[in-house]
CSV table of C-alpha atoms in Angstrom, one decimal:
chain,number,residue,atom,x,y,z
A,1,HIS,CA,0.0,0.0,0.0
A,2,ASP,CA,3.1,2.3,-0.1
A,3,LEU,CA,2.5,3.2,3.6
A,4,PRO,CA,4.9,2.8,6.5
A,5,ASN,CA,4.7,-0.5,8.4
A,6,GLY,CA,5.7,-1.0,12.0
A,7,SER,CA,7.3,-4.1,13.4
A,8,VAL,CA,9.2,-5.5,16.4
A,9,VAL,CA,12.8,-6.6,15.9
A,10,GLU,CA,15.9,-7.7,17.8
A,11,PHE,CA,19.0,-5.6,17.2
A,12,ALA,CA,22.6,-5.2,18.3
A,13,THR,CA,24.9,-2.3,17.6
A,14,ASN,CA,28.4,-2.0,16.3
A,15,ALA,CA,31.2,0.2,17.8
A,16,LEU,CA,29.8,3.2,16.0
A,17,GLY,CA,26.3,2.7,17.4
A,18,HIS,CA,24.8,1.5,14.1
A,19,PRO,CA,21.9,-1.0,14.7
A,20,VAL,CA,22.3,-4.4,13.1
A,21,PHE,CA,19.3,-6.7,12.4
A,22,ALA,CA,18.8,-10.3,11.3
A,23,THR,CA,15.4,-10.9,9.8
A,24,SER,CA,13.7,-13.7,8.1
A,25,SER,CA,12.9,-13.2,4.4
A,26,LEU,CA,9.5,-14.6,5.2
A,27,SER,CA,8.7,-11.5,7.2
A,28,SER,CA,7.0,-8.4,5.7
A,29,HIS,CA,9.6,-6.0,7.2
A,30,CYS,CA,12.4,-7.9,5.5
A,31,SER,CA,10.8,-7.4,2.1
A,32,ASP,CA,10.0,-3.8,3.0
A,33,LEU,CA,13.6,-3.0,3.9
A,34,THR,CA,14.8,-4.7,0.8
A,35,GLU,CA,12.5,-2.6,-1.4
A,36,ASP,CA,13.0,0.7,0.5
A,37,GLY,CA,15.7,1.1,3.2
A,38,ARG,CA,14.3,4.3,4.7
A,39,ALA,CA,13.3,3.4,8.3
A,40,SER,CA,13.2,4.4,11.9
A,41,LEU,CA,14.1,2.4,15.0
A,42,THR,CA,12.4,3.2,18.3
A,43,VAL,CA,14.2,1.8,21.4
A,44,LEU,CA,12.3,1.7,24.7
A,45,GLN,CA,13.7,1.9,28.1
A,46,ASP,CA,13.8,-1.3,30.1
A,47,GLY,CA,10.5,-1.9,31.8
A,48,PHE,CA,8.7,0.5,29.4
A,49,GLN,CA,5.0,0.8,30.5
A,50,SER,CA,3.5,4.1,29.4
A,51,ILE,CA,4.0,7.2,27.3
A,52,ALA,CA,5.8,8.8,30.3
A,53,ASP,CA,8.7,6.4,29.9
A,54,ARG,CA,11.9,7.1,28.0
A,55,ARG,CA,12.6,6.1,24.4
A,56,ILE,CA,14.7,7.2,21.5
A,57,THR,CA,14.0,7.0,17.8
A,58,LEU,CA,16.8,6.7,15.2
A,59,LEU,CA,16.0,7.9,11.7
A,60,GLY,CA,18.0,6.7,8.7
A,61,ARG,CA,18.5,4.3,5.9
A,62,VAL,CA,19.0,0.5,6.3
A,63,ARG,CA,21.0,-1.6,3.8
A,64,PRO,CA,21.8,-5.3,3.4
A,65,VAL,CA,25.1,-6.4,5.1
A,66,THR,CA,27.9,-7.4,2.7
A,67,ASP,CA,29.5,-10.8,2.8
A,68,THR,CA,32.7,-9.3,4.3
A,69,GLU,CA,30.8,-7.6,7.1
A,70,ARG,CA,28.6,-10.5,8.0
A,71,ALA,CA,30.8,-12.6,10.2
A,72,GLU,CA,31.8,-9.7,12.5
A,73,LEU,CA,28.2,-8.4,12.8
A,74,ARG,CA,26.9,-11.9,13.4
A,75,ASP,CA,29.3,-12.2,16.3
A,76,LEU,CA,28.0,-8.9,17.8
A,77,PHE,CA,24.4,-10.0,17.4
A,78,LEU,CA,25.0,-13.4,19.0
A,79,LYS,CA,26.9,-11.8,21.9
A,80,LYS,CA,23.7,-10.0,22.8
A,81,TYR,CA,21.4,-12.8,21.8
A,82,PRO,CA,23.4,-16.0,22.5
A,83,ASP,CA,20.3,-18.3,21.9
A,84,ALA,CA,19.5,-16.8,18.5
A,85,PHE,CA,20.6,-19.9,16.6
A,86,TYR,CA,17.9,-19.2,14.0
A,87,VAL,CA,20.0,-16.3,12.4
A,88,ASP,CA,21.9,-19.0,10.6
A,89,PHE,CA,18.8,-20.4,8.9
A,90,ALA,CA,19.0,-20.0,5.1
A,91,ASP,CA,16.0,-17.6,5.0
A,92,PHE,CA,17.6,-15.0,7.3
A,93,LYS,CA,19.1,-11.8,5.9
A,94,TRP,CA,21.3,-9.3,7.6
A,95,PHE,CA,20.8,-5.5,7.6
A,96,ILE,CA,22.5,-2.5,9.1
A,97,MET,CA,21.4,1.1,9.7
A,98,ASP,CA,24.7,2.9,9.1
A,99,ASP,CA,23.2,6.0,7.5
A,100,ILE,CA,21.7,7.7,10.5
A,101,VAL,CA,20.3,11.2,9.7
A,102,GLY,CA,19.0,12.1,13.1
A,103,CYS,CA,17.3,11.0,16.3
A,104,ARG,CA,14.5,12.0,18.6
A,105,TYR,CA,14.8,11.5,22.4
A,106,PHE,CA,11.9,11.5,24.9
A,107,GLY,CA,13.0,11.5,28.5
A,108,GLY,CA,9.7,12.1,30.2
A,109,PHE,CA,7.1,14.9,30.0
A,110,GLY,CA,8.9,18.1,29.0
A,111,GLY,CA,12.0,16.1,28.1
A,112,ALA,CA,11.7,15.7,24.3
A,113,ARG,CA,14.8,16.6,22.2
A,114,LYS,CA,16.1,16.2,18.7
A,115,PHE,CA,19.7,15.4,17.9
A,116,SER,CA,21.6,15.5,14.7
A,117,ALA,CA,23.5,12.5,13.2
A,118,LYS,CA,26.7,14.3,14.3
A,119,ASP,CA,25.5,14.5,17.9
A,120,TYR,CA,24.6,10.8,17.8
A,121,SER,CA,28.0,9.8,16.4
A,122,ALA,CA,29.8,11.9,19.0
A,123,ALA,CA,27.8,10.3,21.9
A,124,SER,CA,29.5,7.8,24.2
A,125,VAL,CA,28.1,5.0,26.4
A,126,ASP,CA,27.2,6.2,29.8
A,127,PRO,CA,29.8,4.9,32.3
A,128,VAL,CA,27.4,4.1,35.1
A,129,ALA,CA,24.3,2.9,33.1
A,130,VAL,CA,25.6,-0.7,33.4
A,131,PHE,CA,25.2,-0.5,37.2
A,132,SER,CA,21.7,0.9,37.0
A,133,PRO,CA,19.7,-2.3,37.6
A,134,HIS,CA,21.7,-3.2,40.7
A,135,VAL,CA,21.7,0.3,42.2
A,136,CYS,CA,18.0,0.7,41.6
A,137,GLY,CA,17.2,-2.7,43.0
A,138,HIS,CA,19.2,-1.9,46.2
A,139,MET,CA,17.6,1.5,46.7
A,140,ASN,CA,14.1,0.2,46.0
A,141,ASN,CA,14.3,-2.9,48.2
A,142,ASP,CA,15.4,-0.9,51.3
A,143,ARG,CA,12.6,1.0,53.0
A,144,ASP,CA,15.0,3.5,54.6
A,145,HIS,CA,16.6,4.2,51.2
A,146,ARG,CA,13.2,4.6,49.6
A,147,ARG,CA,12.2,7.1,52.3
A,148,ASP,CA,15.5,9.0,51.8
A,149,MET,CA,14.7,9.4,48.2
A,150,GLN,CA,11.3,10.7,48.9
A,151,ALA,CA,12.9,13.2,51.3
A,152,VAL,CA,15.4,14.3,48.6
A,153,ILE,CA,12.6,14.7,46.1
A,154,SER,CA,10.6,16.9,48.5
A,155,ASP,CA,13.7,19.0,49.2
A,156,VAL,CA,14.9,19.4,45.6
A,157,VAL,CA,11.5,19.6,43.8
A,158,GLY,CA,9.2,20.6,46.6
A,159,LEU,CA,6.9,17.7,45.9
A,160,THR,CA,5.5,15.4,48.6
A,161,THR,CA,5.2,11.8,47.4
A,162,GLU,CA,3.5,8.7,48.6
A,163,ASP,CA,6.1,6.6,46.9
A,164,ALA,CA,9.2,7.0,44.8
A,165,GLU,CA,10.6,4.1,42.8
A,166,MET,CA,14.1,4.5,41.3
A,167,VAL,CA,13.8,3.4,37.7
A,168,SER,CA,17.3,4.1,36.3
A,169,ILE,CA,20.5,6.1,36.9
A,170,ASP,CA,23.1,7.6,34.6
A,171,ARG,CA,26.2,9.8,35.2
A,172,LEU,CA,24.1,12.9,35.5
A,173,GLY,CA,21.2,11.8,37.7
A,174,MET,CA,18.4,9.5,38.7
A,175,ASN,CA,15.0,8.7,37.1
A,176,PHE,CA,12.0,7.9,39.3
A,177,LYS,CA,8.5,6.8,39.0
A,178,VAL,CA,6.7,8.7,41.8
A,179,MET,CA,3.2,8.6,43.2
A,180,HIS,CA,1.6,11.9,44.2
A,181,LYS,CA,-2.1,12.2,45.2
A,182,GLY,CA,-2.9,8.9,43.5
A,183,GLN,CA,-1.2,9.8,40.2
A,184,SER,CA,1.9,8.1,38.9
A,185,PHE,CA,4.4,10.0,36.7
A,186,ALA,CA,8.1,10.2,35.8
A,187,LEU,CA,10.5,12.5,37.7
A,188,ARG,CA,14.2,13.2,37.3
A,189,LEU,CA,16.7,14.3,39.9
A,190,PRO,CA,20.1,15.6,38.7
A,191,PHE,CA,23.2,14.8,40.7
A,192,PRO,CA,25.1,17.7,42.3
A,193,GLU,CA,28.1,16.6,40.2
A,194,PRO,CA,28.5,14.1,37.4
A,195,ALA,CA,29.3,10.5,38.6
A,196,GLU,CA,31.8,8.7,36.4
A,197,ASP,CA,31.8,5.4,38.2
A,198,ARG,CA,29.8,3.3,40.7
A,199,VAL,CA,31.6,4.7,43.8
A,200,ALA,CA,30.8,8.2,42.6
A,201,VAL,CA,27.1,7.4,42.2
A,202,LYS,CA,27.0,6.3,45.9
A,203,GLN,CA,28.9,9.5,46.9
A,204,GLN,CA,26.4,11.7,45.0
A,205,ILE,CA,23.4,10.0,46.5
A,206,VAL,CA,24.8,10.2,50.1
A,207,LYS,CA,25.6,13.9,49.5
A,208,MET,CA,22.0,14.6,48.5
A,209,VAL,CA,20.6,12.7,51.5
A,210,LYS,CA,23.0,14.5,53.9
A,211,ALA,CA,22.0,17.8,52.5
A,212,VAL,CA,18.4,17.1,53.5
A,213,VAL,CA,19.4,15.9,57.0
A,214,SER,CA,21.5,19.0,57.5
A,215,GLU,CA,18.6,21.3,56.5
A,216,ASP,CA,16.3,19.5,58.8
A,217,GLU,CA,18.7,19.8,61.7
A,218,ASP,CA,19.1,23.6,61.0
A,219,LYS,CA,15.3,24.0,61.0
A,220,GLU,CA,15.1,22.2,64.4
A,221,GLU,CA,17.8,24.6,65.8
A,222,ASP,CA,15.9,27.6,64.6
A,223,GLN,CA,12.7,26.5,66.4
């Protein structure tokens, strides 16, 4: 019908951040890409549940992988999906989006931005994102830590919450799903200073909590 078609795919990325796909020639999106390589790839945050959650869309052109590229890109793909034995079936074809023309990022309400292909190419992997699941799990499973984060949110944002679940962290701050007056929405808290490793993340969080405690103690002295 000459209209865009949406699909769900698995992908890996090479060192330049170019997405790599392995798709069956029996699928409609494989024939679509073969006929017209113009495409977009939307990547959702882990645990994506609603339009308030983060995602990024890459815009560009997809082309078939050459025979000389195939072995290296296959290894990258299988490193991410070790059980994807099916990519070696005869009907599977390999594609790569290595002509990225831009991207659109949505980081929560009020957090939409557009980036150029140059911006995307210059970006680097966040140094603490790999620790995000462990740190969030630790903070969320400890009631005292959870209450500490609610206190920090109240101090920094001025918002009283019934609950605050840490969803993810990066070198610049923390992302939460908070509950306020029965409504759930995303909220971001920046670190006082960038955190370049796991130790620095802990230091920044402790610094924010201590700042709240110090303010509370000052208020008690004034009374």
